């Protein structure tokens, strides 16, 4: 029986190799005459006069006047007219398995420290369809992330997708590092997309630390790499998270940042002739976002809880990518530069942030305490200018007097050192005590 199945597989194999020749290179695009290939297929380009170990991998991104349009995964300085192009006949696939935990890999799934991959790893495609909506179990369990402001005021569930919105230098990477070290998820998959080369090692050693790295897989695609590599980094990290979710694990996926994925897709779109639409972003950018973000969440086997950072230009929370991502995800956390300037870390603006599932996950006592604390913060901030210039007289409003008394304690509660560990139960108990007695 096994031999007959093996014979059928051998008979169905396509043993032909398909080749083409480079005709033109324009900017990021490579045009070749042949080979026979489909959109998304990986091809190998052999530079003239170079050894085969210097072959360059590229991906078919379109067709133009019977020419195959390719985009490379690496530098193309050695390519010349007439260089041979071979089609591999399949999209990009990576190797995944438990032995990958603790490693830092590139967008192709290859270890960046030069070590070799285990032969026991499984090959999976980076392009997968999101789970069927009817096969997604409802999110019903809370997930501890170890950050007091999030666990208490913006409670996250297993399988929820959250955006972290902030300008540059407000503490996105530091917050991700805190979550990676303190979370109760089974495994972290961290995608560093478009980061400065200097920051990758700094994040791994300083923000993630040995404790976080021991249960994490890091996928890094730095800003100097071609646009396609930055896009593939996001899809590779998501495919790794999906593999472990299908093994029954509760996976934490963190991507820094989805904005740089959108910028890379804009480069690709403009290179193939797409018209720039909203603020220079091409239509394919807004098509690729839901395809990427909807792949995370729950399925019948496990969960992927995802945190996506969104870099907002000029702290504009309504710029096109931020607006599109906010509409797809299950909540958003806003990091406020004004709070960071005051020394409040993590600089989470609780009043501008929301978890769309907190009302389903938190107990009634927890929800009422969070509403009360939000109300006190809102009352104080609405009267802050009057209070600071001395125009408000004590006793004019019992509500404002109470907010003035509460506000410093609330800010002290929301602050947390990067090395401070707080459980979800402790955070919620402290919040309830703060709401009832004004102390914690």
PDB file of N, CA, C and O in Angstrom, residues 270-345:
ATOM      1  N   UNK A 270       4.786  50.745  -5.852  1.00  0.00           N
ATOM      2  CA  UNK A 270       5.220  51.819  -6.759  1.00  0.00           C
ATOM      3  C   UNK A 270       6.162  51.283  -7.838  1.00  0.00           C
ATOM      4  O   UNK A 270       6.132  51.747  -8.977  1.00  0.00           O
ATOM      5  N   UNK A 271       6.976  50.279  -7.459  1.00  0.00           N
ATOM      6  CA  UNK A 271       7.927  49.720  -8.431  1.00  0.00           C
ATOM      7  C   UNK A 271       7.218  49.006  -9.573  1.00  0.00           C
ATOM      8  O   UNK A 271       7.692  49.017 -10.717  1.00  0.00           O
ATOM      9  N   UNK A 272       6.066  48.383  -9.291  1.00  0.00           N
ATOM     10  CA  UNK A 272       5.352  47.657 -10.339  1.00  0.00           C
ATOM     11  C   UNK A 272       4.310  48.529 -11.041  1.00  0.00           C
ATOM     12  O   UNK A 272       3.558  48.044 -11.882  1.00  0.00           O
ATOM     13  N   UNK A 273       4.252  49.808 -10.670  1.00  0.00           N
ATOM     14  CA  UNK A 273       3.390  50.731 -11.408  1.00  0.00           C
ATOM     15  C   UNK A 273       2.038  51.023 -10.794  1.00  0.00           C
ATOM     16  O   UNK A 273       1.168  51.588 -11.460  1.00  0.00           O
ATOM     17  N   UNK A 274       1.839  50.651  -9.517  1.00  0.00           N
ATOM     18  CA  UNK A 274       0.563  50.995  -8.871  1.00  0.00           C
ATOM     19  C   UNK A 274       0.472  52.504  -8.656  1.00  0.00           C
ATOM     20  O   UNK A 274       1.489  53.156  -8.369  1.00  0.00           O
ATOM     21  N   UNK A 275      -0.720  53.069  -8.746  1.00  0.00           N
ATOM     22  CA  UNK A 275      -0.856  54.511  -8.504  1.00  0.00           C
ATOM     23  C   UNK A 275      -0.796  54.810  -7.011  1.00  0.00           C
ATOM     24  O   UNK A 275      -1.384  54.085  -6.205  1.00  0.00           O
ATOM     25  N   UNK A 276      -0.083  55.858  -6.609  1.00  0.00           N
ATOM     26  CA  UNK A 276      -0.105  56.249  -5.195  1.00  0.00           C
ATOM     27  C   UNK A 276      -1.478  56.805  -4.846  1.00  0.00           C
ATOM     28  O   UNK A 276      -1.970  57.704  -5.521  1.00  0.00           O
ATOM     29  N   UNK A 277      -2.089  56.278  -3.808  1.00  0.00           N
ATOM     30  CA  UNK A 277      -3.454  56.689  -3.458  1.00  0.00           C
ATOM     31  C   UNK A 277      -3.434  57.573  -2.212  1.00  0.00           C
ATOM     32  O   UNK A 277      -3.085  58.743  -2.294  1.00  0.00           O
ATOM     33  N   UNK A 278      -3.757  57.033  -1.058  1.00  0.00           N
ATOM     34  CA  UNK A 278      -3.865  57.826   0.170  1.00  0.00           C
ATOM     35  C   UNK A 278      -2.483  58.164   0.723  1.00  0.00           C
ATOM     36  O   UNK A 278      -1.756  57.282   1.183  1.00  0.00           O
ATOM     37  N   UNK A 279      -2.111  59.441   0.676  1.00  0.00           N
ATOM     38  CA  UNK A 279      -0.824  59.935   1.173  1.00  0.00           C
ATOM     39  C   UNK A 279       0.352  59.110   0.646  1.00  0.00           C
ATOM     40  O   UNK A 279       1.294  58.799   1.378  1.00  0.00           O
ATOM     41  N   UNK A 280       0.273  58.735  -0.607  1.00  0.00           N
ATOM     42  CA  UNK A 280       1.373  58.021  -1.248  1.00  0.00           C
ATOM     43  C   UNK A 280       1.329  56.519  -1.101  1.00  0.00           C
ATOM     44  O   UNK A 280       2.122  55.814  -1.723  1.00  0.00           O
ATOM     45  N   UNK A 281       0.426  55.986  -0.266  1.00  0.00           N
ATOM     46  CA  UNK A 281       0.320  54.534  -0.116  1.00  0.00           C
ATOM     47  C   UNK A 281      -0.493  53.958  -1.266  1.00  0.00           C
ATOM     48  O   UNK A 281      -1.535  54.490  -1.641  1.00  0.00           O
ATOM     49  N   UNK A 282      -0.018  52.860  -1.813  1.00  0.00           N
ATOM     50  CA  UNK A 282      -0.667  52.225  -2.958  1.00  0.00           C
ATOM     51  C   UNK A 282      -1.825  51.334  -2.496  1.00  0.00           C
ATOM     52  O   UNK A 282      -1.869  50.924  -1.332  1.00  0.00           O
ATOM     53  N   UNK A 283      -2.759  51.000  -3.385  1.00  0.00           N
ATOM     54  CA  UNK A 283      -3.897  50.152  -2.985  1.00  0.00           C
ATOM     55  C   UNK A 283      -3.492  48.806  -2.390  1.00  0.00           C
ATOM     56  O   UNK A 283      -4.181  48.284  -1.506  1.00  0.00           O
ATOM     57  N   UNK A 284      -2.372  48.247  -2.850  1.00  0.00           N
ATOM     58  CA  UNK A 284      -1.965  46.932  -2.339  1.00  0.00           C
ATOM     59  C   UNK A 284      -1.617  46.970  -0.853  1.00  0.00           C
ATOM     60  O   UNK A 284      -1.695  45.956  -0.160  1.00  0.00           O
ATOM     61  N   UNK A 285      -1.218  48.147  -0.348  1.00  0.00           N
ATOM     62  CA  UNK A 285      -0.900  48.274   1.073  1.00  0.00           C
ATOM     63  C   UNK A 285      -2.137  47.970   1.911  1.00  0.00           C
ATOM     64  O   UNK A 285      -2.084  47.220   2.895  1.00  0.00           O
ATOM     65  N   UNK A 286      -3.273  48.546   1.506  1.00  0.00           N
ATOM     66  CA  UNK A 286      -4.502  48.365   2.281  1.00  0.00           C
ATOM     67  C   UNK A 286      -5.135  46.993   2.012  1.00  0.00           C
ATOM     68  O   UNK A 286      -6.019  46.564   2.752  1.00  0.00           O
ATOM     69  N   UNK A 287      -4.668  46.308   0.957  1.00  0.00           N
ATOM     70  CA  UNK A 287      -5.124  44.933   0.703  1.00  0.00           C
ATOM     71  C   UNK A 287      -4.324  43.927   1.523  1.00  0.00           C
ATOM     72  O   UNK A 287      -4.859  42.914   1.972  1.00  0.00           O
ATOM     73  N   UNK A 288      -3.031  44.228   1.736  1.00  0.00           N
ATOM     74  CA  UNK A 288      -2.162  43.276   2.428  1.00  0.00           C
ATOM     75  C   UNK A 288      -2.359  43.313   3.946  1.00  0.00           C
ATOM     76  O   UNK A 288      -2.162  42.305   4.629  1.00  0.00           O
ATOM     77  N   UNK A 289      -2.784  44.466   4.483  1.00  0.00           N
ATOM     78  CA  UNK A 289      -2.923  44.602   5.936  1.00  0.00           C
ATOM     79  C   UNK A 289      -3.902  43.589   6.537  1.00  0.00           C
ATOM     80  O   UNK A 289      -3.549  42.854   7.456  1.00  0.00           O
ATOM     81  N   UNK A 290      -5.150  43.509   6.056  1.00  0.00           N
ATOM     82  CA  UNK A 290      -6.054  42.505   6.647  1.00  0.00           C
ATOM     83  C   UNK A 290      -5.595  41.067   6.415  1.00  0.00           C
ATOM     84  O   UNK A 290      -5.819  40.202   7.266  1.00  0.00           O
ATOM     85  N   UNK A 291      -4.945  40.799   5.273  1.00  0.00           N
ATOM     86  CA  UNK A 291      -4.442  39.444   5.013  1.00  0.00           C
ATOM     87  C   UNK A 291      -3.412  39.026   6.058  1.00  0.00           C
ATOM     88  O   UNK A 291      -3.346  37.855   6.451  1.00  0.00           O
ATOM     89  N   UNK A 292      -2.603  39.985   6.494  1.00  0.00           N
ATOM     90  CA  UNK A 292      -1.579  39.699   7.495  1.00  0.00           C
ATOM     91  C   UNK A 292      -2.173  39.654   8.894  1.00  0.00           C
ATOM     92  O   UNK A 292      -1.945  38.701   9.651  1.00  0.00           O
ATOM     93  N   UNK A 293      -2.956  40.656   9.249  1.00  0.00           N
ATOM     94  CA  UNK A 293      -3.438  40.794  10.625  1.00  0.00           C
ATOM     95  C   UNK A 293      -4.523  39.781  10.979  1.00  0.00           C
ATOM     96  O   UNK A 293      -4.646  39.378  12.139  1.00  0.00           O
ATOM     97  N   UNK A 294      -5.327  39.352   9.989  1.00  0.00           N
ATOM     98  CA  UNK A 294      -6.405  38.403  10.267  1.00  0.00           C
ATOM     99  C   UNK A 294      -5.902  36.968  10.466  1.00  0.00           C
ATOM    100  O   UNK A 294      -6.668  36.101  10.891  1.00  0.00           O
ATOM    101  N   UNK A 295      -4.642  36.709  10.157  1.00  0.00           N
ATOM    102  CA  UNK A 295      -4.115  35.349  10.329  1.00  0.00           C
ATOM    103  C   UNK A 295      -3.930  34.988  11.797  1.00  0.00           C
ATOM    104  O   UNK A 295      -3.889  33.809  12.149  1.00  0.00           O
ATOM    105  N   UNK A 296      -3.783  35.984  12.667  1.00  0.00           N
ATOM    106  CA  UNK A 296      -3.617  35.706  14.093  1.00  0.00           C
ATOM    107  C   UNK A 296      -4.988  35.560  14.762  1.00  0.00           C
ATOM    108  O   UNK A 296      -6.019  35.774  14.137  1.00  0.00           O
ATOM    109  N   UNK A 297      -4.985  35.214  16.019  1.00  0.00           N
ATOM    110  CA  UNK A 297      -6.232  35.006  16.747  1.00  0.00           C
ATOM    111  C   UNK A 297      -6.376  33.554  17.167  1.00  0.00           C
ATOM    112  O   UNK A 297      -5.396  32.825  17.345  1.00  0.00           O
ATOM    113  N   UNK A 298      -7.619  33.107  17.317  1.00  0.00           N
ATOM    114  CA  UNK A 298      -7.887  31.752  17.798  1.00  0.00           C
ATOM    115  C   UNK A 298      -8.204  30.800  16.647  1.00  0.00           C
ATOM    116  O   UNK A 298      -8.623  31.235  15.575  1.00  0.00           O
ATOM    117  N   UNK A 299      -7.971  29.529  16.874  1.00  0.00           N
ATOM    118  CA  UNK A 299      -8.521  28.471  16.014  1.00  0.00           C
ATOM    119  C   UNK A 299      -8.847  27.274  16.900  1.00  0.00           C
ATOM    120  O   UNK A 299      -8.815  27.377  18.125  1.00  0.00           O
ATOM    121  N   UNK A 300      -9.153  26.142  16.308  1.00  0.00           N
ATOM    122  CA  UNK A 300      -9.604  24.983  17.091  1.00  0.00           C
ATOM    123  C   UNK A 300      -8.500  24.360  17.931  1.00  0.00           C
ATOM    124  O   UNK A 300      -8.777  23.521  18.795  1.00  0.00           O
ATOM    125  N   UNK A 301      -7.237  24.745  17.705  1.00  0.00           N
ATOM    126  CA  UNK A 301      -6.113  24.096  18.383  1.00  0.00           C
ATOM    127  C   UNK A 301      -5.495  24.970  19.472  1.00  0.00           C
ATOM    128  O   UNK A 301      -5.207  24.509  20.563  1.00  0.00           O
ATOM    129  N   UNK A 302      -5.260  26.239  19.174  1.00  0.00           N
ATOM    130  CA  UNK A 302      -4.588  27.123  20.120  1.00  0.00           C
ATOM    131  C   UNK A 302      -4.921  28.572  19.828  1.00  0.00           C
ATOM    132  O   UNK A 302      -5.920  28.874  19.166  1.00  0.00           O
ATOM    133  N   UNK A 303      -4.078  29.453  20.326  1.00  0.00           N
ATOM    134  CA  UNK A 303      -4.327  30.890  20.141  1.00  0.00           C
ATOM    135  C   UNK A 303      -3.046  31.620  19.776  1.00  0.00           C
ATOM    136  O   UNK A 303      -1.942  31.177  20.123  1.00  0.00           O
ATOM    137  N   UNK A 304      -3.205  32.728  19.055  1.00  0.00           N
ATOM    138  CA  UNK A 304      -2.120  33.684  18.839  1.00  0.00           C
ATOM    139  C   UNK A 304      -2.620  35.034  19.331  1.00  0.00           C
ATOM    140  O   UNK A 304      -3.516  35.639  18.730  1.00  0.00           O
ATOM    141  N   UNK A 305      -2.067  35.494  20.446  1.00  0.00           N
ATOM    142  CA  UNK A 305      -2.343  36.843  20.930  1.00  0.00           C
ATOM    143  C   UNK A 305      -1.296  37.749  20.304  1.00  0.00           C
ATOM    144  O   UNK A 305      -0.098  37.488  20.426  1.00  0.00           O
ATOM    145  N   UNK A 306      -1.724  38.800  19.622  1.00  0.00           N
ATOM    146  CA  UNK A 306      -0.791  39.604  18.829  1.00  0.00           C
ATOM    147  C   UNK A 306      -0.751  41.049  19.304  1.00  0.00           C
ATOM    148  O   UNK A 306      -1.790  41.654  19.580  1.00  0.00           O
ATOM    149  N   UNK A 307       0.455  41.581  19.405  1.00  0.00           N
ATOM    150  CA  UNK A 307       0.674  43.002  19.650  1.00  0.00           C
ATOM    151  C   UNK A 307       1.418  43.565  18.448  1.00  0.00           C
ATOM    152  O   UNK A 307       2.541  43.139  18.147  1.00  0.00           O
ATOM    153  N   UNK A 308       0.792  44.506  17.744  1.00  0.00           N
ATOM    154  CA  UNK A 308       1.399  45.143  16.575  1.00  0.00           C
ATOM    155  C   UNK A 308       1.686  46.606  16.902  1.00  0.00           C
ATOM    156  O   UNK A 308       0.772  47.344  17.284  1.00  0.00           O
ATOM    157  N   UNK A 309       2.934  47.023  16.772  1.00  0.00           N
ATOM    158  CA  UNK A 309       3.217  48.436  16.990  1.00  0.00           C
ATOM    159  C   UNK A 309       2.982  49.201  15.691  1.00  0.00           C
ATOM    160  O   UNK A 309       3.248  48.699  14.595  1.00  0.00           O
ATOM    161  N   UNK A 310       2.445  50.400  15.835  1.00  0.00           N
ATOM    162  CA  UNK A 310       2.155  51.268  14.690  1.00  0.00           C
ATOM    163  C   UNK A 310       2.880  52.579  14.927  1.00  0.00           C
ATOM    164  O   UNK A 310       2.610  53.278  15.912  1.00  0.00           O
ATOM    165  N   UNK A 311       3.817  52.908  14.044  1.00  0.00           N
ATOM    166  CA  UNK A 311       4.599  54.138  14.160  1.00  0.00           C
ATOM    167  C   UNK A 311       3.816  55.266  13.511  1.00  0.00           C
ATOM    168  O   UNK A 311       3.619  55.275  12.293  1.00  0.00           O
ATOM    169  N   UNK A 312       3.340  56.202  14.308  1.00  0.00           N
ATOM    170  CA  UNK A 312       2.500  57.280  13.785  1.00  0.00           C
ATOM    171  C   UNK A 312       3.356  58.519  13.554  1.00  0.00           C
ATOM    172  O   UNK A 312       4.007  59.017  14.467  1.00  0.00           O
ATOM    173  N   UNK A 313       3.385  59.018  12.324  1.00  0.00           N
ATOM    174  CA  UNK A 313       4.179  60.189  11.968  1.00  0.00           C
ATOM    175  C   UNK A 313       3.638  61.430  12.664  1.00  0.00           C
ATOM    176  O   UNK A 313       2.447  61.741  12.566  1.00  0.00           O
ATOM    177  N   UNK A 314       4.524  62.136  13.362  1.00  0.00           N
ATOM    178  CA  UNK A 314       4.107  63.360  14.026  1.00  0.00           C
ATOM    179  C   UNK A 314       3.040  63.144  15.072  1.00  0.00           C
ATOM    180  O   UNK A 314       2.262  64.056  15.379  1.00  0.00           O
ATOM    181  N   UNK A 315       2.992  61.919  15.651  1.00  0.00           N
ATOM    182  CA  UNK A 315       1.987  61.569  16.668  1.00  0.00           C
ATOM    183  C   UNK A 315       0.555  61.762  16.163  1.00  0.00           C
ATOM    184  O   UNK A 315      -0.367  62.026  16.944  1.00  0.00           O
ATOM    185  N   UNK A 316       0.363  61.631  14.844  1.00  0.00           N
ATOM    186  CA  UNK A 316      -0.972  61.761  14.253  1.00  0.00           C
ATOM    187  C   UNK A 316      -1.642  60.390  14.257  1.00  0.00           C
ATOM    188  O   UNK A 316      -1.315  59.525  13.441  1.00  0.00           O
ATOM    189  N   UNK A 317      -2.595  60.200  15.152  1.00  0.00           N
ATOM    190  CA  UNK A 317      -3.250  58.902  15.302  1.00  0.00           C
ATOM    191  C   UNK A 317      -4.237  58.596  14.180  1.00  0.00           C
ATOM    192  O   UNK A 317      -4.779  57.502  14.115  1.00  0.00           O
ATOM    193  N   UNK A 318      -4.483  59.569  13.314  1.00  0.00           N
ATOM    194  CA  UNK A 318      -5.447  59.363  12.225  1.00  0.00           C
ATOM    195  C   UNK A 318      -4.779  59.263  10.855  1.00  0.00           C
ATOM    196  O   UNK A 318      -5.443  59.376   9.839  1.00  0.00           O
ATOM    197  N   UNK A 319      -3.447  59.062  10.832  1.00  0.00           N
ATOM    198  CA  UNK A 319      -2.792  58.879   9.535  1.00  0.00           C
ATOM    199  C   UNK A 319      -3.241  57.547   8.926  1.00  0.00           C
ATOM    200  O   UNK A 319      -3.745  56.672   9.635  1.00  0.00           O
ATOM    201  N   UNK A 320      -3.109  57.345   7.599  1.00  0.00           N
ATOM    202  CA  UNK A 320      -3.787  56.234   6.899  1.00  0.00           C
ATOM    203  C   UNK A 320      -3.526  54.840   7.468  1.00  0.00           C
ATOM    204  O   UNK A 320      -4.468  54.064   7.643  1.00  0.00           O
ATOM    205  N   UNK A 321      -2.271  54.503   7.760  1.00  0.00           N
ATOM    206  CA  UNK A 321      -1.964  53.154   8.247  1.00  0.00           C
ATOM    207  C   UNK A 321      -2.537  52.951   9.647  1.00  0.00           C
ATOM    208  O   UNK A 321      -3.143  51.910   9.943  1.00  0.00           O
ATOM    209  N   UNK A 322      -2.374  53.946  10.517  1.00  0.00           N
ATOM    210  CA  UNK A 322      -2.913  53.839  11.867  1.00  0.00           C
ATOM    211  C   UNK A 322      -4.427  53.661  11.828  1.00  0.00           C
ATOM    212  O   UNK A 322      -4.991  52.834  12.553  1.00  0.00           O
ATOM    213  N   UNK A 323      -5.086  54.402  10.963  1.00  0.00           N
ATOM    214  CA  UNK A 323      -6.544  54.327  10.867  1.00  0.00           C
ATOM    215  C   UNK A 323      -6.985  52.961  10.346  1.00  0.00           C
ATOM    216  O   UNK A 323      -7.949  52.363  10.854  1.00  0.00           O
ATOM    217  N   UNK A 324      -6.269  52.446   9.328  1.00  0.00           N
ATOM    218  CA  UNK A 324      -6.627  51.144   8.751  1.00  0.00           C
ATOM    219  C   UNK A 324      -6.401  50.012   9.753  1.00  0.00           C
ATOM    220  O   UNK A 324      -7.252  49.129   9.912  1.00  0.00           O
ATOM    221  N   UNK A 325      -5.262  50.046  10.453  1.00  0.00           N
ATOM    222  CA  UNK A 325      -4.936  48.983  11.410  1.00  0.00           C
ATOM    223  C   UNK A 325      -5.893  49.016  12.596  1.00  0.00           C
ATOM    224  O   UNK A 325      -6.355  47.966  13.067  1.00  0.00           O
ATOM    225  N   UNK A 326      -6.219  50.206  13.072  1.00  0.00           N
ATOM    226  CA  UNK A 326      -7.124  50.333  14.218  1.00  0.00           C
ATOM    227  C   UNK A 326      -8.498  49.725  13.913  1.00  0.00           C
ATOM    228  O   UNK A 326      -9.156  49.162  14.790  1.00  0.00           O
ATOM    229  N   UNK A 327      -8.914  49.837  12.656  1.00  0.00           N
ATOM    230  CA  UNK A 327     -10.206  49.288  12.260  1.00  0.00           C
ATOM    231  C   UNK A 327     -10.223  47.770  12.161  1.00  0.00           C
ATOM    232  O   UNK A 327     -11.295  47.155  12.203  1.00  0.00           O
ATOM    233  N   UNK A 328      -9.042  47.142  12.050  1.00  0.00           N
ATOM    234  CA  UNK A 328      -8.958  45.681  11.911  1.00  0.00           C
ATOM    235  C   UNK A 328      -8.793  44.996  13.267  1.00  0.00           C
ATOM    236  O   UNK A 328      -9.358  43.934  13.507  1.00  0.00           O
ATOM    237  N   UNK A 329      -8.033  45.621  14.167  1.00  0.00           N
ATOM    238  CA  UNK A 329      -7.649  44.968  15.417  1.00  0.00           C
ATOM    239  C   UNK A 329      -8.747  45.021  16.478  1.00  0.00           C
ATOM    240  O   UNK A 329      -9.754  45.702  16.322  1.00  0.00           O
ATOM    241  N   UNK A 330      -8.492  44.304  17.576  1.00  0.00           N
ATOM    242  CA  UNK A 330      -9.471  44.172  18.662  1.00  0.00           C
ATOM    243  C   UNK A 330      -9.191  45.140  19.810  1.00  0.00           C
ATOM    244  O   UNK A 330      -9.601  44.890  20.941  1.00  0.00           O
ATOM    245  N   UNK A 331      -8.489  46.199  19.534  1.00  0.00           N
ATOM    246  CA  UNK A 331      -8.193  47.177  20.566  1.00  0.00           C
ATOM    247  C   UNK A 331      -6.911  47.912  20.249  1.00  0.00           C
ATOM    248  O   UNK A 331      -6.146  47.512  19.368  1.00  0.00           O
ATOM    249  N   UNK A 332      -6.683  49.018  20.949  1.00  0.00           N
ATOM    250  CA  UNK A 332      -5.468  49.790  20.708  1.00  0.00           C
ATOM    251  C   UNK A 332      -4.964  50.414  22.000  1.00  0.00           C
ATOM    252  O   UNK A 332      -5.748  50.810  22.869  1.00  0.00           O
ATOM    253  N   UNK A 333      -3.642  50.445  22.118  1.00  0.00           N
ATOM    254  CA  UNK A 333      -2.956  51.066  23.247  1.00  0.00           C
ATOM    255  C   UNK A 333      -2.186  52.264  22.697  1.00  0.00           C
ATOM    256  O   UNK A 333      -1.354  52.102  21.799  1.00  0.00           O
ATOM    257  N   UNK A 334      -2.456  53.439  23.223  1.00  0.00           N
ATOM    258  CA  UNK A 334      -1.817  54.669  22.742  1.00  0.00           C
ATOM    259  C   UNK A 334      -0.727  55.078  23.730  1.00  0.00           C
ATOM    260  O   UNK A 334      -1.002  55.274  24.921  1.00  0.00           O
ATOM    261  N   UNK A 335       0.501  55.187  23.237  1.00  0.00           N
ATOM    262  CA  UNK A 335       1.609  55.710  24.046  1.00  0.00           C
ATOM    263  C   UNK A 335       1.719  57.204  23.780  1.00  0.00           C
ATOM    264  O   UNK A 335       1.832  57.625  22.627  1.00  0.00           O
ATOM    265  N   UNK A 336       1.687  57.997  24.842  1.00  0.00           N
ATOM    266  CA  UNK A 336       1.595  59.454  24.740  1.00  0.00           C
ATOM    267  C   UNK A 336       2.949  60.095  25.034  1.00  0.00           C
ATOM    268  O   UNK A 336       3.533  59.859  26.102  1.00  0.00           O
ATOM    269  N   UNK A 337       3.447  60.899  24.095  1.00  0.00           N
ATOM    270  CA  UNK A 337       4.742  61.565  24.291  1.00  0.00           C
ATOM    271  C   UNK A 337       4.708  62.518  25.485  1.00  0.00           C
ATOM    272  O   UNK A 337       5.696  62.675  26.203  1.00  0.00           O
ATOM    273  N   UNK A 338       3.566  63.174  25.700  1.00  0.00           N
ATOM    274  CA  UNK A 338       3.453  64.107  26.823  1.00  0.00           C
ATOM    275  C   UNK A 338       3.635  63.384  28.161  1.00  0.00           C
ATOM    276  O   UNK A 338       4.267  63.906  29.088  1.00  0.00           O
ATOM    277  N   UNK A 339       3.099  62.157  28.266  1.00  0.00           N
ATOM    278  CA  UNK A 339       3.267  61.373  29.493  1.00  0.00           C
ATOM    279  C   UNK A 339       4.723  60.926  29.652  1.00  0.00           C
ATOM    280  O   UNK A 339       5.257  60.925  30.767  1.00  0.00           O
ATOM    281  N   UNK A 340       5.350  60.534  28.534  1.00  0.00           N
ATOM    282  CA  UNK A 340       6.759  60.132  28.590  1.00  0.00           C
ATOM    283  C   UNK A 340       7.632  61.298  29.032  1.00  0.00           C
ATOM    284  O   UNK A 340       8.582  61.126  29.804  1.00  0.00           O
ATOM    285  N   UNK A 341       7.309  62.505  28.556  1.00  0.00           N
ATOM    286  CA  UNK A 341       8.076  63.694  28.940  1.00  0.00           C
ATOM    287  C   UNK A 341       7.946  63.992  30.430  1.00  0.00           C
ATOM    288  O   UNK A 341       8.824  64.625  31.027  1.00  0.00           O
ATOM    289  N   UNK A 342       6.833  63.555  31.028  1.00  0.00           N
ATOM    290  CA  UNK A 342       6.630  63.748  32.471  1.00  0.00           C
ATOM    291  C   UNK A 342       7.279  62.639  33.301  1.00  0.00           C
ATOM    292  O   UNK A 342       7.220  62.663  34.530  1.00  0.00           O
ATOM    293  N   UNK A 343       7.839  61.634  32.615  1.00  0.00           N
ATOM    294  CA  UNK A 343       8.485  60.539  33.331  1.00  0.00           C
ATOM    295  C   UNK A 343       7.560  59.409  33.700  1.00  0.00           C
ATOM    296  O   UNK A 343       7.899  58.580  34.551  1.00  0.00           O
ATOM    297  N   UNK A 344       6.381  59.340  33.060  1.00  0.00           N
ATOM    298  CA  UNK A 344       5.459  58.229  33.334  1.00  0.00           C
ATOM    299  C   UNK A 344       5.737  57.110  32.344  1.00  0.00           C
ATOM    300  O   UNK A 344       5.477  57.228  31.162  1.00  0.00           O
ATOM    301  N   UNK A 345       6.274  55.989  32.847  1.00  0.00           N
ATOM    302  CA  UNK A 345       6.549  54.825  32.004  1.00  0.00           C
ATOM    303  C   UNK A 345       5.912  53.587  32.627  1.00  0.00           C
ATOM    304  O   UNK A 345       5.977  53.419  33.848  1.00  0.00           O
TER     305      UNK A 345
END
